[in-house]
Amino acid sequence: MFNLLKLFFVIGLLFAICGCLGYRGAGGDTAVQPHLVAEAAQPSELLNVNSVLILPFNFAESARSVEGQAELFYSELSTAAMESLSIKVFDDKGLFKNTKWATSADNLRNGMQIAKKIGADAVVFTTLNSFVEREGSRLGAERPAQISFNMDLLRVSDQKSIWHASYFFRDQAVTENLLRVPQRIEDSAKPGWHAGWREADKILAEGLRSALTNLSLSREEQFS
């Protein structure tokens, strides 16, 4: 019992220190930055978007090593869109049966043509910049998972980006950043998650839902 009390005292002391000095582990800033940054240049333009076509991922040079998972990532993106957006979503992979996956120019050009054909108002175009799998055991990691992507809502009529989001997340274990202990414990209750290290695919799924939820809320705010 005495040892348990000492443990709580040490954790409390560390929380106090972190709260006063800010987090600096692994080169971090003193302030914890948001993982998602999103904005619409002219939010009112979102009012005219009532349907979207979800395009296959574009892979930046730094993420070419995971091109082979393009269809799996597309399924994850489509699921996130169906769950997060309150407008009509076109996400049938059959639409892209004659499209070469994972090439930016082809995906966007063919995607726009398909969007016009099916009557979609806009397309969701996502570029994966980084997908780093975690290396290590359940309790430790030589290399933490890292995810980074950009997402644009492109209007079909003129291909203008009317909403943009960028997402970055590099995982940290509980012991690396005690300020996030409550969130990690909450996350550990989710299927496939635990309070220690996260897997890259789980982080990507969370990021996609976060971005698309922001898009949905940004559009809904224009009706108030």
mmCIF file of C-alpha atoms in Angstrom:
data_model
loop_
_atom_site.group_PDB
_atom_site.id
_atom_site.type_symbol
_atom_site.label_atom_id
_atom_site.label_comp_id
_atom_site.label_asym_id
_atom_site.label_seq_id
_atom_site.Cartn_x
_atom_site.Cartn_y
_atom_site.Cartn_z
ATOM 1 C CA MET A 1 0.000 0.000 0.000
ATOM 2 C CA PHE A 2 2.853 2.338 0.905
ATOM 3 C CA ASN A 3 4.576 1.682 -2.422
ATOM 4 C CA LEU A 4 1.337 2.404 -4.268
ATOM 5 C CA LEU A 5 1.002 5.753 -2.502
ATOM 6 C CA LYS A 6 4.589 6.591 -3.408
ATOM 7 C CA LEU A 7 3.829 5.798 -7.053
ATOM 8 C CA PHE A 8 0.824 8.141 -7.095
ATOM 9 C CA PHE A 9 2.918 10.847 -5.446
ATOM 10 C CA VAL A 10 5.652 10.551 -8.077
ATOM 11 C CA ILE A 11 3.122 10.628 -10.933
ATOM 12 C CA GLY A 12 1.440 13.681 -9.425
ATOM 13 C CA LEU A 13 4.790 15.432 -9.078
ATOM 14 C CA LEU A 14 5.636 14.706 -12.706
ATOM 15 C CA PHE A 15 2.269 16.079 -13.815
ATOM 16 C CA ALA A 16 2.985 19.283 -11.905
ATOM 17 C CA ILE A 17 6.425 19.621 -13.468
ATOM 18 C CA CYS A 18 5.087 19.003 -16.965
ATOM 19 C CA GLY A 19 2.287 21.476 -16.387
ATOM 20 C CA CYS A 20 4.744 24.199 -15.382
ATOM 21 C CA LEU A 21 7.476 23.586 -17.934
ATOM 22 C CA GLY A 22 5.514 22.165 -20.863
ATOM 23 C CA TYR A 23 6.383 19.068 -22.828
ATOM 24 C CA ARG A 24 9.820 18.871 -24.448
ATOM 25 C CA GLY A 25 10.250 15.125 -24.972
ATOM 26 C CA ALA A 26 11.571 13.977 -28.354
ATOM 27 C CA GLY A 27 12.177 17.577 -29.367
ATOM 28 C CA GLY A 28 8.573 18.637 -28.772
ATOM 29 C CA ASP A 29 7.484 22.242 -28.331
ATOM 30 C CA THR A 30 6.554 23.546 -24.902
ATOM 31 C CA ALA A 31 2.926 23.658 -26.048
ATOM 32 C CA VAL A 32 1.178 20.581 -27.415
ATOM 33 C CA GLN A 33 0.133 21.374 -30.990
ATOM 34 C CA PRO A 34 -3.128 20.144 -32.541
ATOM 35 C CA HIS A 35 -2.820 17.156 -34.866
ATOM 36 C CA LEU A 36 -5.352 18.563 -37.328
ATOM 37 C CA VAL A 37 -5.352 21.982 -38.986
ATOM 38 C CA ALA A 38 -8.289 22.664 -41.319
ATOM 39 C CA GLU A 39 -9.880 25.697 -42.919
ATOM 40 C CA ALA A 40 -12.131 26.872 -45.720
ATOM 41 C CA ALA A 41 -11.029 30.056 -47.504
ATOM 42 C CA GLN A 42 -14.674 31.048 -47.993
ATOM 43 C CA PRO A 43 -16.831 28.829 -45.741
ATOM 44 C CA SER A 44 -20.054 29.870 -47.484
ATOM 45 C CA GLU A 45 -18.894 27.971 -50.597
ATOM 46 C CA LEU A 46 -19.435 24.723 -48.687
ATOM 47 C CA LEU A 47 -23.193 25.339 -48.816
ATOM 48 C CA ASN A 48 -23.317 24.353 -52.470
ATOM 49 C CA VAL A 49 -21.643 20.993 -51.905
ATOM 50 C CA ASN A 50 -24.343 18.343 -51.532
ATOM 51 C CA SER A 51 -22.462 15.344 -52.912
ATOM 52 C CA VAL A 52 -18.830 14.243 -53.062
ATOM 53 C CA LEU A 53 -16.792 11.586 -54.820
ATOM 54 C CA ILE A 54 -14.060 9.986 -52.692
ATOM 55 C CA LEU A 55 -10.919 9.657 -54.817
ATOM 56 C CA PRO A 56 -8.185 7.063 -54.296
ATOM 57 C CA PHE A 57 -5.184 8.197 -52.236
ATOM 58 C CA ASN A 58 -2.332 10.066 -53.829
ATOM 59 C CA PHE A 59 1.053 8.970 -52.436
ATOM 60 C CA ALA A 60 3.828 11.496 -51.901
ATOM 61 C CA GLU A 61 7.365 10.342 -52.650
ATOM 62 C CA SER A 62 7.955 9.853 -48.923
ATOM 63 C CA ALA A 63 5.031 7.382 -48.734
ATOM 64 C CA ARG A 64 5.640 5.391 -51.929
ATOM 65 C CA SER A 65 6.631 2.319 -49.923
ATOM 66 C CA VAL A 66 2.984 1.708 -48.949
ATOM 67 C CA GLU A 67 1.420 2.147 -52.407
ATOM 68 C CA GLY A 68 0.586 -1.542 -52.333
ATOM 69 C CA GLN A 69 -2.028 -0.807 -49.653
ATOM 70 C CA ALA A 70 -3.858 1.759 -51.805
ATOM 71 C CA GLU A 71 -7.120 -0.182 -51.972
ATOM 72 C CA LEU A 72 -7.069 -0.882 -48.232
ATOM 73 C CA PHE A 73 -6.517 2.812 -47.494
ATOM 74 C CA TYR A 74 -9.305 3.725 -49.904
ATOM 75 C CA SER A 75 -11.706 1.443 -48.029
ATOM 76 C CA GLU A 76 -10.734 3.127 -44.756
ATOM 77 C CA LEU A 77 -11.233 6.574 -46.280
ATOM 78 C CA SER A 78 -14.607 5.616 -47.754
ATOM 79 C CA THR A 79 -15.805 4.231 -44.427
ATOM 80 C CA ALA A 80 -14.722 7.398 -42.639
ATOM 81 C CA ALA A 81 -16.568 9.529 -45.217
ATOM 82 C CA MET A 82 -19.791 7.521 -44.937
ATOM 83 C CA GLU A 83 -19.692 7.791 -41.140
ATOM 84 C CA SER A 84 -18.659 11.453 -40.890
ATOM 85 C CA LEU A 85 -20.323 13.337 -43.763
ATOM 86 C CA SER A 86 -23.998 14.260 -43.855
ATOM 87 C CA ILE A 87 -24.094 14.624 -47.654
ATOM 88 C CA LYS A 88 -24.265 12.078 -50.476
ATOM 89 C CA VAL A 89 -21.003 10.143 -50.799
ATOM 90 C CA PHE A 90 -19.948 8.325 -53.976
ATOM 91 C CA ASP A 91 -17.329 5.755 -52.979
ATOM 92 C CA ASP A 92 -17.835 2.710 -55.218
ATOM 93 C CA LYS A 93 -14.422 1.279 -56.142
ATOM 94 C CA GLY A 94 -16.030 0.054 -59.334
ATOM 95 C CA LEU A 95 -16.005 3.653 -60.553
ATOM 96 C CA PHE A 96 -12.224 3.420 -60.740
ATOM 97 C CA LYS A 97 -11.909 -0.003 -62.389
ATOM 98 C CA ASN A 98 -10.144 1.526 -65.398
ATOM 99 C CA THR A 99 -8.087 3.934 -63.298
ATOM 100 C CA LYS A 100 -4.469 3.340 -62.380
ATOM 101 C CA TRP A 101 -4.268 3.514 -58.589
ATOM 102 C CA ALA A 102 -1.884 5.699 -56.610
ATOM 103 C CA THR A 103 -0.822 8.178 -59.309
ATOM 104 C CA SER A 104 -1.672 11.783 -58.521
ATOM 105 C CA ALA A 105 -2.267 13.099 -62.034
ATOM 106 C CA ASP A 106 -4.315 10.077 -63.129
ATOM 107 C CA ASN A 107 -6.374 9.937 -59.954
ATOM 108 C CA LEU A 108 -7.275 13.608 -60.073
ATOM 109 C CA ARG A 109 -7.885 13.877 -63.816
ATOM 110 C CA ASN A 110 -9.918 10.678 -64.046
ATOM 111 C CA GLY A 111 -11.633 11.448 -60.759
ATOM 112 C CA MET A 112 -12.858 14.798 -62.016
ATOM 113 C CA GLN A 113 -14.186 13.198 -65.199
ATOM 114 C CA ILE A 114 -16.042 10.562 -63.198
ATOM 115 C CA ALA A 115 -17.388 13.205 -60.795
ATOM 116 C CA LYS A 116 -18.837 15.197 -63.684
ATOM 117 C CA LYS A 117 -20.383 12.059 -65.173
ATOM 118 C CA ILE A 118 -22.137 11.010 -61.956
ATOM 119 C CA GLY A 119 -23.110 14.557 -60.954
ATOM 120 C CA ALA A 120 -20.959 14.996 -57.833
ATOM 121 C CA ASP A 121 -20.444 18.586 -56.674
ATOM 122 C CA ALA A 122 -16.922 18.016 -55.356
ATOM 123 C CA VAL A 123 -14.215 15.415 -54.812
ATOM 124 C CA VAL A 124 -12.226 14.561 -51.710
ATOM 125 C CA PHE A 125 -8.565 14.312 -52.729
ATOM 126 C CA THR A 126 -6.123 12.992 -50.111
ATOM 127 C CA THR A 127 -2.333 12.877 -50.286
ATOM 128 C CA LEU A 128 -0.537 10.560 -47.890
ATOM 129 C CA ASN A 129 2.789 12.164 -46.961
ATOM 130 C CA SER A 130 3.972 9.736 -44.290
ATOM 131 C CA PHE A 131 2.949 6.279 -43.117
ATOM 132 C CA VAL A 132 5.511 4.872 -40.701
ATOM 133 C CA GLU A 133 4.741 1.586 -38.985
ATOM 134 C CA ARG A 134 5.691 1.178 -35.346
ATOM 135 C CA GLU A 135 8.657 -1.080 -34.640
ATOM 136 C CA GLY A 136 8.989 -2.704 -31.229
ATOM 137 C CA SER A 137 7.059 -4.604 -28.598
ATOM 138 C CA ARG A 138 3.689 -3.826 -27.020
ATOM 139 C CA LEU A 139 5.430 -2.005 -24.170
ATOM 140 C CA GLY A 140 8.211 -0.318 -26.084
ATOM 141 C CA ALA A 141 9.139 0.966 -29.517
ATOM 142 C CA GLU A 142 12.408 1.516 -31.330
ATOM 143 C CA ARG A 143 10.406 3.558 -33.843
ATOM 144 C CA PRO A 144 6.947 5.002 -33.080
ATOM 145 C CA ALA A 145 4.157 5.099 -35.660
ATOM 146 C CA GLN A 146 3.814 8.312 -37.635
ATOM 147 C CA ILE A 147 1.092 9.530 -39.992
ATOM 148 C CA SER A 148 0.833 12.649 -42.114
ATOM 149 C CA PHE A 149 -1.636 13.558 -44.856
ATOM 150 C CA ASN A 150 -3.273 16.485 -46.640
ATOM 151 C CA MET A 151 -6.913 16.481 -47.689
ATOM 152 C CA ASP A 152 -8.686 18.844 -50.099
ATOM 153 C CA LEU A 153 -12.305 19.309 -51.112
ATOM 154 C CA LEU A 154 -12.094 20.253 -54.781
ATOM 155 C CA ARG A 155 -15.106 21.766 -56.494
ATOM 156 C CA VAL A 156 -15.821 19.918 -59.738
ATOM 157 C CA SER A 157 -16.906 22.977 -61.735
ATOM 158 C CA ASP A 158 -13.493 24.697 -61.523
ATOM 159 C CA GLN A 159 -11.275 22.270 -59.509
ATOM 160 C CA LYS A 160 -10.828 24.961 -56.850
ATOM 161 C CA SER A 161 -9.940 23.780 -53.340
ATOM 162 C CA ILE A 162 -12.680 25.173 -51.103
ATOM 163 C CA TRP A 163 -11.566 23.361 -47.937
ATOM 164 C CA HIS A 164 -8.154 22.065 -46.897
ATOM 165 C CA ALA A 165 -6.904 20.001 -43.961
ATOM 166 C CA SER A 166 -3.499 18.769 -42.881
ATOM 167 C CA TYR A 167 -2.950 16.070 -40.269
ATOM 168 C CA PHE A 168 0.225 14.976 -38.520
ATOM 169 C CA PHE A 169 0.678 12.601 -35.614
ATOM 170 C CA ARG A 170 3.745 10.875 -34.208
ATOM 171 C CA ASP A 171 2.841 8.474 -31.444
ATOM 172 C CA GLN A 172 4.095 8.808 -27.893
ATOM 173 C CA ALA A 173 3.911 6.203 -25.161
ATOM 174 C CA VAL A 174 2.274 7.030 -21.839
ATOM 175 C CA THR A 175 5.680 7.233 -20.189
ATOM 176 C CA GLU A 176 6.901 9.689 -22.835
ATOM 177 C CA ASN A 177 4.176 12.265 -22.254
ATOM 178 C CA LEU A 178 2.293 12.003 -18.977
ATOM 179 C CA LEU A 179 0.050 14.919 -19.919
ATOM 180 C CA ARG A 180 -1.817 12.559 -22.259
ATOM 181 C CA VAL A 181 -2.405 9.758 -19.727
ATOM 182 C CA PRO A 182 -6.201 10.386 -19.393
ATOM 183 C CA GLN A 183 -6.654 10.368 -23.186
ATOM 184 C CA ARG A 184 -4.570 7.227 -23.615
ATOM 185 C CA ILE A 185 -6.571 5.421 -20.938
ATOM 186 C CA GLU A 186 -9.794 6.461 -22.695
ATOM 187 C CA ASP A 187 -8.399 5.292 -26.036
ATOM 188 C CA SER A 188 -7.417 1.942 -24.567
ATOM 189 C CA ALA A 189 -11.120 1.062 -24.271
ATOM 190 C CA LYS A 190 -11.520 1.218 -28.061
ATOM 191 C CA PRO A 191 -11.287 -2.054 -30.016
ATOM 192 C CA GLY A 192 -7.736 -2.731 -31.119
ATOM 193 C CA TRP A 193 -6.262 0.021 -28.972
ATOM 194 C CA HIS A 194 -4.320 0.043 -25.720
ATOM 195 C CA ALA A 195 -2.754 2.620 -23.410
ATOM 196 C CA GLY A 196 0.737 1.976 -24.751
ATOM 197 C CA TRP A 197 1.826 2.355 -28.375
ATOM 198 C CA ARG A 198 -0.583 2.692 -31.307
ATOM 199 C CA GLU A 199 -0.424 1.117 -34.737
ATOM 200 C CA ALA A 200 -0.104 3.306 -37.844
ATOM 201 C CA ASP A 201 -3.365 2.070 -39.410
ATOM 202 C CA LYS A 202 -5.301 2.998 -36.273
ATOM 203 C CA ILE A 203 -3.773 6.480 -36.268
ATOM 204 C CA LEU A 204 -4.627 6.916 -39.959
ATOM 205 C CA ALA A 205 -8.245 5.885 -39.358
ATOM 206 C CA GLU A 206 -8.531 8.365 -36.489
ATOM 207 C CA GLY A 207 -6.988 11.133 -38.588
ATOM 208 C CA LEU A 208 -9.309 10.574 -41.546
ATOM 209 C CA ARG A 209 -12.375 10.672 -39.320
ATOM 210 C CA SER A 210 -11.091 13.782 -37.591
ATOM 211 C CA ALA A 211 -10.588 15.607 -40.887
ATOM 212 C CA LEU A 212 -13.903 14.580 -42.428
ATOM 213 C CA THR A 213 -15.807 15.398 -39.243
ATOM 214 C CA ASN A 214 -14.288 18.874 -39.385
ATOM 215 C CA LEU A 215 -15.453 19.210 -42.990
ATOM 216 C CA SER A 216 -18.972 18.153 -42.072
ATOM 217 C CA LEU A 217 -19.162 20.550 -39.116
ATOM 218 C CA SER A 218 -17.715 23.416 -41.163
ATOM 219 C CA ARG A 219 -20.459 22.952 -43.735
ATOM 220 C CA GLU A 220 -23.236 22.586 -41.162
ATOM 221 C CA GLU A 221 -22.159 25.809 -39.442
ATOM 222 C CA GLN A 222 -23.038 27.740 -42.601
ATOM 223 C CA PHE A 223 -26.724 26.920 -42.125
ATOM 224 C CA SER A 224 -26.927 28.613 -38.732
#
